[in-house]
XYZ file of C-alpha atoms in Angstrom:
591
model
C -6.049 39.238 -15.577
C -3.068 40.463 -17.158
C 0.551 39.464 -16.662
C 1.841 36.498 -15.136
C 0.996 35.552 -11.277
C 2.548 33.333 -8.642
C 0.383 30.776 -9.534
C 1.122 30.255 -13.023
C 5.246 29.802 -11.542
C 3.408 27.279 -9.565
C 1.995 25.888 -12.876
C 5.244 26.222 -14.776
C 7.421 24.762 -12.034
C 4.842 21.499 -11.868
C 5.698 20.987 -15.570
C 9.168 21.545 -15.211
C 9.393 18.803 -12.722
C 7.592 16.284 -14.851
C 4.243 16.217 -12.842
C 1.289 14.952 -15.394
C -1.470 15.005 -13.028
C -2.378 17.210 -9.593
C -4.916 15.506 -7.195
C -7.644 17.426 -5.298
C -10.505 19.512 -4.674
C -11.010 22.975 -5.128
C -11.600 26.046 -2.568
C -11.237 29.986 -2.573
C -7.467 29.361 -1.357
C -6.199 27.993 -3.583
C -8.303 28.886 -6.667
C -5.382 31.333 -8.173
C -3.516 28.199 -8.826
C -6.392 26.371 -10.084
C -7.327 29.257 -12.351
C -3.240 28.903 -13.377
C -4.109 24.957 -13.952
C -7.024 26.366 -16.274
C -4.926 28.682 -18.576
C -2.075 26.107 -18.919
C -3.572 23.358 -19.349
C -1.206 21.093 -17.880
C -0.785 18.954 -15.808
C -4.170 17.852 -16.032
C -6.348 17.896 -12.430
C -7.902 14.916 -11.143
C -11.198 15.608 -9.274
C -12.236 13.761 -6.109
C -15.026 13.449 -4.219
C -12.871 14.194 -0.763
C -9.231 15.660 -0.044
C -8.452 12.272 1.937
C -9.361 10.300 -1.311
C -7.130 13.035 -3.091
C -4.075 12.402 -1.284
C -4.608 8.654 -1.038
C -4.556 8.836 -4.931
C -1.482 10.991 -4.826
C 0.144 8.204 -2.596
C -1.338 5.614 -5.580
C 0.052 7.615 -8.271
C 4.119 7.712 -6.232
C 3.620 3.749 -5.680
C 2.786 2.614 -9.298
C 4.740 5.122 -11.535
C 7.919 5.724 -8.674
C 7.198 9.399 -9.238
C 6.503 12.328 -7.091
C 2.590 12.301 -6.533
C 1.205 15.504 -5.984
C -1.837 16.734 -4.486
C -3.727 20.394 -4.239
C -6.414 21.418 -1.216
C -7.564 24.580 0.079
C -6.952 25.732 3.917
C -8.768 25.121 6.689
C -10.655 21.768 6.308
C -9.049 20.863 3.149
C -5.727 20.713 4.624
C -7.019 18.812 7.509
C -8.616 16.345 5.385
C -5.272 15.609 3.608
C -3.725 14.551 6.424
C -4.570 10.790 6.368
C -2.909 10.433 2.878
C -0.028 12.050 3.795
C 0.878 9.977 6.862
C 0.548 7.089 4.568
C 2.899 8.363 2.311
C 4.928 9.067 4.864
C 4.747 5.407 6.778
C 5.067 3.574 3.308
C 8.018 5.679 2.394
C 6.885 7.325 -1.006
C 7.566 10.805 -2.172
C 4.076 13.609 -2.158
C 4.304 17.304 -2.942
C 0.875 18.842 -0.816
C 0.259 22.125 -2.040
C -2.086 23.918 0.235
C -3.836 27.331 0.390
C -4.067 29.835 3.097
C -5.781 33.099 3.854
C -4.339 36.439 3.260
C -0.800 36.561 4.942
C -2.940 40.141 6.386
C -5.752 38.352 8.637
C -3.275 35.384 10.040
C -3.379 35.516 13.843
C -6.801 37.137 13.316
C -8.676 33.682 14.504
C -10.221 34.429 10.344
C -12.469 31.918 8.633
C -11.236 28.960 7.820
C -7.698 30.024 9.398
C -5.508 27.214 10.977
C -1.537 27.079 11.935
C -1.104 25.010 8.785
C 2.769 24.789 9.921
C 1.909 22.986 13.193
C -0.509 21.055 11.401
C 1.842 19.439 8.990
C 4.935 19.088 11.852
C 5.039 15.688 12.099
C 3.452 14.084 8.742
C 6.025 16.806 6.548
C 8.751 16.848 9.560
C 10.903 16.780 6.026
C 9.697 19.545 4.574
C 6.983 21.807 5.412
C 7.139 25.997 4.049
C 4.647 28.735 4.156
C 5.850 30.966 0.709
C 6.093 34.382 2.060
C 6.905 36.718 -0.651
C 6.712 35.805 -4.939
C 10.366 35.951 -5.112
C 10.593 32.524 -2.422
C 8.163 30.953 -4.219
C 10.042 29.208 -7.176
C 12.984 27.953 -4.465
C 10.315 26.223 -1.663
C 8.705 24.340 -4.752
C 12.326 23.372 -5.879
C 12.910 22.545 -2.170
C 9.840 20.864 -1.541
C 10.353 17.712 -4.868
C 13.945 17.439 -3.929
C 12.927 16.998 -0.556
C 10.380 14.354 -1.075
C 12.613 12.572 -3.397
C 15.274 12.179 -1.130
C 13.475 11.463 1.903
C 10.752 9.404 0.337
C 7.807 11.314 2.538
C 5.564 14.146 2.376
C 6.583 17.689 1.709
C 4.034 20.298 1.977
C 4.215 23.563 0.589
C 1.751 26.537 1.728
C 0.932 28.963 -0.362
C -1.123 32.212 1.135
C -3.903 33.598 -0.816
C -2.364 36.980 -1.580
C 0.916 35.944 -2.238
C -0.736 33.581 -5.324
C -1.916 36.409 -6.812
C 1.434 38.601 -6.781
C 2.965 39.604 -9.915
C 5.171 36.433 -10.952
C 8.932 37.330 -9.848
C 11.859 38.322 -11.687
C 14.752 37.047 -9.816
C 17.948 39.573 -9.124
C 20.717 38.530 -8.648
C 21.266 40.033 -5.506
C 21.364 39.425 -1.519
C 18.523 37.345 -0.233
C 17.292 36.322 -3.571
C 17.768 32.389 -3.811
C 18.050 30.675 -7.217
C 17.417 27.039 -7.743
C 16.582 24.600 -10.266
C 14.021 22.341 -10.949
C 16.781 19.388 -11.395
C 16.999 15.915 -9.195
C 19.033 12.801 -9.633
C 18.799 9.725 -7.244
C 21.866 8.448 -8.700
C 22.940 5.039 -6.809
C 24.233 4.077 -3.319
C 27.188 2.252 -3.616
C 27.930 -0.086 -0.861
C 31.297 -0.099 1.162
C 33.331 -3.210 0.472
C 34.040 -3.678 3.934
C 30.405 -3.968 4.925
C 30.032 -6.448 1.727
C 32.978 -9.027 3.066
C 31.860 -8.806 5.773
C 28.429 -9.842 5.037
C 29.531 -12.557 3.019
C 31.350 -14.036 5.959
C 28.330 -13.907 8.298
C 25.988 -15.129 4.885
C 28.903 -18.100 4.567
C 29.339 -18.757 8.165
C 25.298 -19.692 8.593
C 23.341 -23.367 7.397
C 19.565 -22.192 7.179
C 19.696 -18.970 5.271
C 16.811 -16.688 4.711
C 15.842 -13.812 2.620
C 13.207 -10.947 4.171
C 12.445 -8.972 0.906
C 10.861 -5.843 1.194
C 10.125 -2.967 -0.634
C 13.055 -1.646 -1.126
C 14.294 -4.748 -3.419
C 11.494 -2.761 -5.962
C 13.788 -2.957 -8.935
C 16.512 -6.165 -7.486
C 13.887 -9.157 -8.519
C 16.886 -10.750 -10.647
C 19.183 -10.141 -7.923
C 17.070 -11.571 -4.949
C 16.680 -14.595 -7.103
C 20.159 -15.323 -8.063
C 21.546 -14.997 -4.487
C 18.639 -17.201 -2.902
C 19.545 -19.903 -5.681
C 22.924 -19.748 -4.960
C 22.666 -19.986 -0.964
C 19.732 -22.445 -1.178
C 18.157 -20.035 0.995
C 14.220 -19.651 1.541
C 13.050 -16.748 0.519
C 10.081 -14.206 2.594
C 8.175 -11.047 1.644
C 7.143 -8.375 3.460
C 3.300 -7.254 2.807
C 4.714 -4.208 0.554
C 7.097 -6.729 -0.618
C 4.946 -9.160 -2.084
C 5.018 -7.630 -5.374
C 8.351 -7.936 -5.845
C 9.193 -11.827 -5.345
C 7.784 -14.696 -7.793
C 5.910 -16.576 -5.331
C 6.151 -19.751 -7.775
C 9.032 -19.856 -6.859
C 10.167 -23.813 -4.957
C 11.332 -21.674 -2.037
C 9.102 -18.537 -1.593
C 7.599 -18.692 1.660
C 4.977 -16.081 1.005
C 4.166 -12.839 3.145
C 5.326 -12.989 6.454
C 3.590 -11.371 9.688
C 0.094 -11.624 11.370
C -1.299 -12.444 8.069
C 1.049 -14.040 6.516
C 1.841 -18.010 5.904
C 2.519 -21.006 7.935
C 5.916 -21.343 5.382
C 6.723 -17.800 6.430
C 6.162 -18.087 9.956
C 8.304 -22.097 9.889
C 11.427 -20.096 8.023
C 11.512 -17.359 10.198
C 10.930 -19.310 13.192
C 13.625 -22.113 11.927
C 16.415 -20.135 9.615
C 19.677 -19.377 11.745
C 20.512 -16.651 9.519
C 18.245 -13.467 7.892
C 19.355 -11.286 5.402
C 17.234 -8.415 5.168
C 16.831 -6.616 1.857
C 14.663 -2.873 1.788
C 12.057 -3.589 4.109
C 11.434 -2.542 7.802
C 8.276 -4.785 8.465
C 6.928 -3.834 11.693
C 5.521 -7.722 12.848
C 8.813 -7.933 14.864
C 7.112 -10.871 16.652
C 7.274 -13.401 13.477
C 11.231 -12.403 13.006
C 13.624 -14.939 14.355
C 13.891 -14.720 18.081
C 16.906 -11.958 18.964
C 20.455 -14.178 18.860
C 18.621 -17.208 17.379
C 19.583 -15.976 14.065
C 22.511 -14.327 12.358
C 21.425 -10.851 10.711
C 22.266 -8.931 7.534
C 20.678 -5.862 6.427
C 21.146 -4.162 3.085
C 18.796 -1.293 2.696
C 19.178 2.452 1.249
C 18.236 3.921 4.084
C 20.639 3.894 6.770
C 18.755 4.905 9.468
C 16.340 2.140 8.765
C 19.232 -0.384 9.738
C 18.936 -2.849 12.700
C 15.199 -0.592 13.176
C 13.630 -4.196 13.780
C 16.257 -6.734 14.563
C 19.807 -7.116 16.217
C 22.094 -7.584 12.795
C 25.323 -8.070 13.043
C 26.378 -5.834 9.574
C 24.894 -2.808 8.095
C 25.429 -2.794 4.098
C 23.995 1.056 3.158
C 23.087 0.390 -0.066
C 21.504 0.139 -3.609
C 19.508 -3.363 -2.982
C 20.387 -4.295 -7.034
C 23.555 -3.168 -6.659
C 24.574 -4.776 -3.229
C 23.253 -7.835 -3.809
C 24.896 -8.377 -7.314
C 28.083 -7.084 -5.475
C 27.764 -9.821 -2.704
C 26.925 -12.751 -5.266
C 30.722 -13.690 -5.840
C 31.461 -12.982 -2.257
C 29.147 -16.414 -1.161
C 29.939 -19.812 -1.594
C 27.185 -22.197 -3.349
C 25.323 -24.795 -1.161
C 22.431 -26.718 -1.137
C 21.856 -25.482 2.423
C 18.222 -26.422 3.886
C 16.087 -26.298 0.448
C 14.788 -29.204 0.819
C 13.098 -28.844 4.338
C 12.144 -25.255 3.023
C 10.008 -26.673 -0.273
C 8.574 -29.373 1.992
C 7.093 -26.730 4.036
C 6.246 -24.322 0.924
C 4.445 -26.976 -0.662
C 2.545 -27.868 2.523
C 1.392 -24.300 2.751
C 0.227 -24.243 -0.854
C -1.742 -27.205 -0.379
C -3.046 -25.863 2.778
C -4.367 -22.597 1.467
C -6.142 -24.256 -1.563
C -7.828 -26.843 1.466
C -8.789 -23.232 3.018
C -10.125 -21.549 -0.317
C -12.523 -25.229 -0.216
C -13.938 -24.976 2.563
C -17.361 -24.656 2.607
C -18.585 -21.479 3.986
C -21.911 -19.440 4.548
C -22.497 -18.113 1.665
C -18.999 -18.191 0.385
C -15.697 -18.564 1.748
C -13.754 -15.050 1.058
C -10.461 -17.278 0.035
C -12.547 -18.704 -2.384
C -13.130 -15.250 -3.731
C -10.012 -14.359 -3.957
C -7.976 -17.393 -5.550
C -10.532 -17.991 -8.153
C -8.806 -14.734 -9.655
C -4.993 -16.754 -10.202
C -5.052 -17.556 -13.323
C -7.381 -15.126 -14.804
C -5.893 -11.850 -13.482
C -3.942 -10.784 -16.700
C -0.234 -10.478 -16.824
C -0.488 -6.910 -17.719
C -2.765 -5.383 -14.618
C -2.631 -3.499 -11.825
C -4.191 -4.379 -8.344
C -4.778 -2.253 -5.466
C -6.308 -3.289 -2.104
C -7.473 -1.744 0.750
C -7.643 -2.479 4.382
C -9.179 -5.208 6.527
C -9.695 -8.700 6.420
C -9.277 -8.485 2.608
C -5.445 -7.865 2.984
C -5.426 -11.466 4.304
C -6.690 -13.230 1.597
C -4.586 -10.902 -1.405
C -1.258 -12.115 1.130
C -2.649 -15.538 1.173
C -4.262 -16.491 -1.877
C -3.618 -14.127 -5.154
C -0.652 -15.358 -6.805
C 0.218 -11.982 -8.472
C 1.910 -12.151 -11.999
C 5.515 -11.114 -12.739
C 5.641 -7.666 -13.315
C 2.369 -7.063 -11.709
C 2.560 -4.277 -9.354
C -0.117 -4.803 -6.045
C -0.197 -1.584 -3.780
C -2.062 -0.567 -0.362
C -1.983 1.503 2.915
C 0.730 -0.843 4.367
C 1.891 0.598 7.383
C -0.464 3.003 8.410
C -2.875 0.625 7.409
C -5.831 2.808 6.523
C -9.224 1.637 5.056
C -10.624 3.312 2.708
C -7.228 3.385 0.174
C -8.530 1.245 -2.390
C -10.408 3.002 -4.976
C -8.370 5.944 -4.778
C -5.481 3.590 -5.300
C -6.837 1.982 -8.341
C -8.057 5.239 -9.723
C -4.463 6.563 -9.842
C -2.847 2.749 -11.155
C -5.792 3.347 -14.068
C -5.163 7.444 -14.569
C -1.368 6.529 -14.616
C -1.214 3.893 -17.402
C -5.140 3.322 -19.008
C -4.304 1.029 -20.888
C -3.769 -1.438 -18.192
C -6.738 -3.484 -17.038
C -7.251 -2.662 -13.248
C -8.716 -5.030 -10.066
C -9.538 -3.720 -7.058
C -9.558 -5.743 -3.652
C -12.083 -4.423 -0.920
C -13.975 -5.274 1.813
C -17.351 -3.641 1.916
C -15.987 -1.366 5.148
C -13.456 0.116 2.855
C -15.834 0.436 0.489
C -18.349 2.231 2.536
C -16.032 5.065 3.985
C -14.273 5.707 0.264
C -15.457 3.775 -2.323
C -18.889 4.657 -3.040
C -17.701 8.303 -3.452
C -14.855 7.561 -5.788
C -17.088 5.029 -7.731
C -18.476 8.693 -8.965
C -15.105 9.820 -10.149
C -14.873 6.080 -12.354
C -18.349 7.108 -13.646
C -16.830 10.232 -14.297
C -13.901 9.558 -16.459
C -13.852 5.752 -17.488
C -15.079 6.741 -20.657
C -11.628 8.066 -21.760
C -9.766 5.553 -20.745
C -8.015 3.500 -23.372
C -8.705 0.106 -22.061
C -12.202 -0.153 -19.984
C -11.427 -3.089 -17.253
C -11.769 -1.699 -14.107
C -12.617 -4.890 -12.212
C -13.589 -3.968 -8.083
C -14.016 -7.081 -6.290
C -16.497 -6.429 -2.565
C -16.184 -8.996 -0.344
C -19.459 -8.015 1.290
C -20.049 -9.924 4.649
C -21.415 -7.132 6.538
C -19.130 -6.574 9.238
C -15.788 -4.934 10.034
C -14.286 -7.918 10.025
C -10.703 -7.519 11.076
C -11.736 -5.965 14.152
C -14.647 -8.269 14.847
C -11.570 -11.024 15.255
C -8.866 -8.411 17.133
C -12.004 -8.203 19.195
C -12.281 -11.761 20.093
C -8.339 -12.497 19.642
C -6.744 -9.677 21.550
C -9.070 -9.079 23.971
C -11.147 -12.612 24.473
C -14.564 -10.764 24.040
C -17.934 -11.120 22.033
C -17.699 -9.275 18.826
C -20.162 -5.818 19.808
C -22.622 -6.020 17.147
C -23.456 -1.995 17.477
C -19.744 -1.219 16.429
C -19.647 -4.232 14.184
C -22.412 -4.282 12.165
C -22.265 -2.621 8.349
C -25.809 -1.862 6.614
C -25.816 -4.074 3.466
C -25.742 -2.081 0.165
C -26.756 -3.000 -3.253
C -23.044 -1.990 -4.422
C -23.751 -3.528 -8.121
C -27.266 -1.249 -8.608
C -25.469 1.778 -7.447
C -23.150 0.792 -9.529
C -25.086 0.500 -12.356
C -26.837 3.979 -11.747
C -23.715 5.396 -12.493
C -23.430 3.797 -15.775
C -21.284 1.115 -14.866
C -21.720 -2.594 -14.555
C -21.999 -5.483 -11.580
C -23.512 -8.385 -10.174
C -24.082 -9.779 -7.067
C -22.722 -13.302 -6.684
C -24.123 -15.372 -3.582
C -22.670 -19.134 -4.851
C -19.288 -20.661 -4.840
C -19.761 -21.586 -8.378
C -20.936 -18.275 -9.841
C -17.166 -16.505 -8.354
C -15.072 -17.985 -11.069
C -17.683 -16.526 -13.912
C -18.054 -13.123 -12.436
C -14.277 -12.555 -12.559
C -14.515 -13.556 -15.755
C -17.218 -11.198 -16.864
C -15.753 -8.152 -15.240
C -12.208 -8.605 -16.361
C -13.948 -8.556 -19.742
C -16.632 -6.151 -19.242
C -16.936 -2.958 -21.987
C -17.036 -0.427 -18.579
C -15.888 -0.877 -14.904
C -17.902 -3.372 -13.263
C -18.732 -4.025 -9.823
C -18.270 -8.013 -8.019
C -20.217 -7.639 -5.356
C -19.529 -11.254 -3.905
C -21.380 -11.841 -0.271
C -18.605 -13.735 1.951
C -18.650 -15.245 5.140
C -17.311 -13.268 8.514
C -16.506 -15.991 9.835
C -14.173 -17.717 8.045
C -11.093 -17.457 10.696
C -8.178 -14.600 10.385
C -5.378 -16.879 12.493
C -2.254 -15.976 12.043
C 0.299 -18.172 11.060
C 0.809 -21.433 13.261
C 2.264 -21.542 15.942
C 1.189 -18.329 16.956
C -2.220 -19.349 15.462
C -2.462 -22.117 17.596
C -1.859 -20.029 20.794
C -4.857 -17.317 19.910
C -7.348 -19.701 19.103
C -8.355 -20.943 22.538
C -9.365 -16.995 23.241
C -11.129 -17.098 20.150
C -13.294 -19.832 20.718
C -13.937 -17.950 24.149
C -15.453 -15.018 22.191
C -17.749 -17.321 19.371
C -18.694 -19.207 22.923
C -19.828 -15.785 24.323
C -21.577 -15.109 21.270
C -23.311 -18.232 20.628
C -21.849 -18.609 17.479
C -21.559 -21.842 16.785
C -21.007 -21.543 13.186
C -17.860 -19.556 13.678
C -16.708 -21.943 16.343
C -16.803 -24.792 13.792
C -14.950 -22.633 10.832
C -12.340 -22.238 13.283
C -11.648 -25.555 14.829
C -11.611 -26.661 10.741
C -9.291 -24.422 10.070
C -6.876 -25.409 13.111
C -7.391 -28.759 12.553
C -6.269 -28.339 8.818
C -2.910 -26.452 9.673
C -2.200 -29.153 12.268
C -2.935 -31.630 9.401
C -0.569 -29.551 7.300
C 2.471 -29.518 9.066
C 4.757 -31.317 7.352
């Protein structure tokens, strides 16, 4: 084919905006730029097994490099399929470039093959940016458009690109009427806060006696920071789930995650603190925040709009978190404040989650799974996690490593994110040894597929470990409890039920490695042979779905009378003495 096309300017304007990698799968509408990928060579394409598992990567890839993930489909059911990635991105606040083919610009309205409104599709999830290039000469500018976009909106932009017009001669841009130039250039640069908004947080900080810290997100690259002003207020210190990461939970006074599955120390500060200072997160669990008036609010987050979104404060600070907080340090007096009350209850909490992680279960207790990895999870890995009851026990029981970074489908909450997240924290740096948290419904919608694409390319990768942890117990378990918790019923075994799968032969057809671990005393070993395994390697460790999801006490307390209606129901009386256990070690607990 001679000359340049509208694809390769596709190509060329990927490259100029830094993008390594493209996500996806391939189709006849969008095969000019994948024949563009082809003669370039760059950025390299990442193959998956499904577009959802594609864009879920591209989400990955934003979370763990803080770069623009981008991710390629063809029309029709491609671009439908990319939709549950992209609402992700969107809920969790990271930047995605979709691009997205589309039949001839000639058949549209024709009711063609394959032909959807791809701009209504994409309303809500790209409300940002969404842009069907009509002509070669718009094609450079919606690109431009689309990254800067993202970037400043941290959500999905997606741009549409019609069949035809990716095979039109590549443009050369007059400089004349209707003919838009850009550039290819973006700088965050930093949000300075006004210094009104910081005195008068200081004030309301200095004014209050039990001080707490909600870190979220947002305080990404303000660890120092969050530390230094907690120290210095003798204030207790709370994550958010996506804010986990980002807080050394060794810390005397971290509290943990906060939230439905968060800690008893979270839920005792947030319930007890008569001031909360609320640093980049929006946590949805509006329930486990301080009742409204019964604390004194502060928010500091980038985002203005995302201000007082969750809980009456008193001062907005629209901000850089690093740079607000080390701004507000001087403007707060020292004190000693409630510290003391706050470690008691920290410490209780730690020794209540190791009493949890003991208990015996049937086979083993999923906690138990979990915490054996502290302390052999090295300080230079990665960990993604997907959805379900697994979330619980990475917010309860991994203690993650400074600097380690631990992603998942947060706020949209969707299953099936975990491989696809670990294949992108592996693609991204693969040098870095890799763990993977699932439960074996996750792994069962996604994870079988994309254990094809780690079969596919491990052998490349610089450093091997690729350690993905099943905590195989044969039921949806998260739902199984909202089932009895929310709604006082019998778990139904027909919606319930998961088909058990031999996830370390499979995984060993594929040229990997695994085991099956059905003792409490073979966990500890397994992690150790997979985190030192010569290939990826499969834990396929069968846990108990019983072991109790309660939230944090004393909301814990109030749920588990309907509970133990539903194991009643179910004549399950092994669940029904797993839970009354675990209530009566939080009561024991308290402090």
């Amino acid at each position: 084919m001679a000359g340049r096309l509208v694809a390769d300017v596709v190509v060329e304007r990927l490259t100029a905006w830094g993008v390594n990698r493209v996500f996806g799968y391939s189709g006849d509408g969008i095969n000019p730029v994948l024949g563009a990928l082809r003669r370039a060579g760059a950025p390299g394409f990442v193959q998956a097994r499904h577009e959802e598992n594609a864009a879920f990567m591209a989400v990955g890839h934003a979370k763990y490099t803080g770069g623009v993930g981008v991710v390629l489909a063809t029309q029709g059911p491609g671009a439908v399929h990319l939709l549950n990635g992209l609402y992700d991105a969107r809920m969790d606040s990271v930047p995605v470039v979709a691009f997205v083919g589309q039949q001839s610009q000639t058949v549209l309205g024709s009711a063609y093959q394959q032909e959807i409104d791809l701009l209504s599709l994409f309303k809500d999830v790209a409300s940002g940016f969404r842009q069907q290039v009509a002509s070669a000469d718009q094609a450079p500018m919606v690109i431009d458009r689309a990254f800067k976009a993202a970037l400043a909106t941290r959500s999905p932009a997606v741009v549409i690109l019609p069949h035809d017009v990716q095979q039109e001669p590549a443009p050369e841009l007059e400089h004349e009427h209707g003919v838009v130039p850009s550039a290819p250039v973006w700088s965050s640069g930093t949000l300075m806060p006004q210094e009104q908004d910081l005195h008068d947080a200081g004030t309301l900080l200095n004014a209050g006696s039990k001080l707490a810290l909600l870190v979220g997100q947002g305080a990404r690259n303000a660890q120092p920071e969050v530390e230094a002003l907690a120290e210095k207020l003798g204030a207790a210190v709370v994550t958010s789930l996506l804010g986990k990461p980002y807080v050394n939970e060794a810390l005397p006074y971290a509290a943990g995650t906060m939230g439905h599955l968060g800690t008893s120390a979270s839920g005792w500060v947030m319930a007890n603190c008569d001031t909360l200072l609320i640093v980049g997160s929006n946590d949805p669990w509006t329930e486990f925040y301080p009742p409204p008036g019964a604390a004194r609010a502060v928010q500091i987050d980038r985002d203005a709009k995302a201000i007082g979104n969750r809980y009456p404060v008193e001062v907005a600070v629209n901000g850089d978190a690093a740079e607000s907080l080390r701004a507000l340090l001087p403007l707060v007096t020292e004190r000693i404040g409630w510290r003391a009350d706050v470690e008691r209850h920290v410490d209780a909490w730690r020794r209540l989650s190791e009493a949890r992680a003991l208990t015996p279960a049937d086979p083993i207790n999923p906690e138990r799974a979990v915490r054996e990895l502290n302390g052999r999870l090295p300080g230079n890995a990665q960990v993604a996690v997907d959805v379900g009851s697994c979330v619980y026990w990475y917010a309860r029981q991994l203690h993650l490593p400074p600097g380690v970074p631990a992603h998942l489908s947060s706020t949209l909450a969707s299953m099936g994110c975990g491989l696809p997240y670990g294949l992108a924290a592996k693609l991204s740096e693969p040098g870095r040894p890799v763990v993977v948290l699932s439960g074996d419904g996750g792994m069962q919608m996604t994870g079988m597929a994309e254990l094809i694409t780690v079969g596919r390319l491990w052998r490349s990768w610089e450093n091997p470990v690729f350690a993905i942890c099943i905590l195989n117990n044969l039921d949806l378990a998260e739902v199984s409890w909202e089932q009895r918790e929310t709604e006082s019923e019998p778990r139904f075994d027909d919606s319930q039920d998961l088909p058990d799968v031999d996830y370390s032969g499979y995984a060993k057809l594929l040229g990997l490695d695994g085991v099956r671990v059905e003792n409490d005393d073979d966990v500890g070993p397994a992690w150790d042979r997979a985190l030192a395994a010569d290939r990826p390697f499969v834990l396929d460790i069968r846990t108990d779905p019983a072991v109790p999801l309660l939230p944090p006490f004393p909301a814990g307390a109030s749920l588990a009378g309907s509970m133990e209606e539903g194991f009643a129901a179910e004549g399950n009386a092994h669940a029904l003495m797993l839970l009354r256990e675990y209530v009566r070690l939080e009561r024991e607990a308290q402090p």
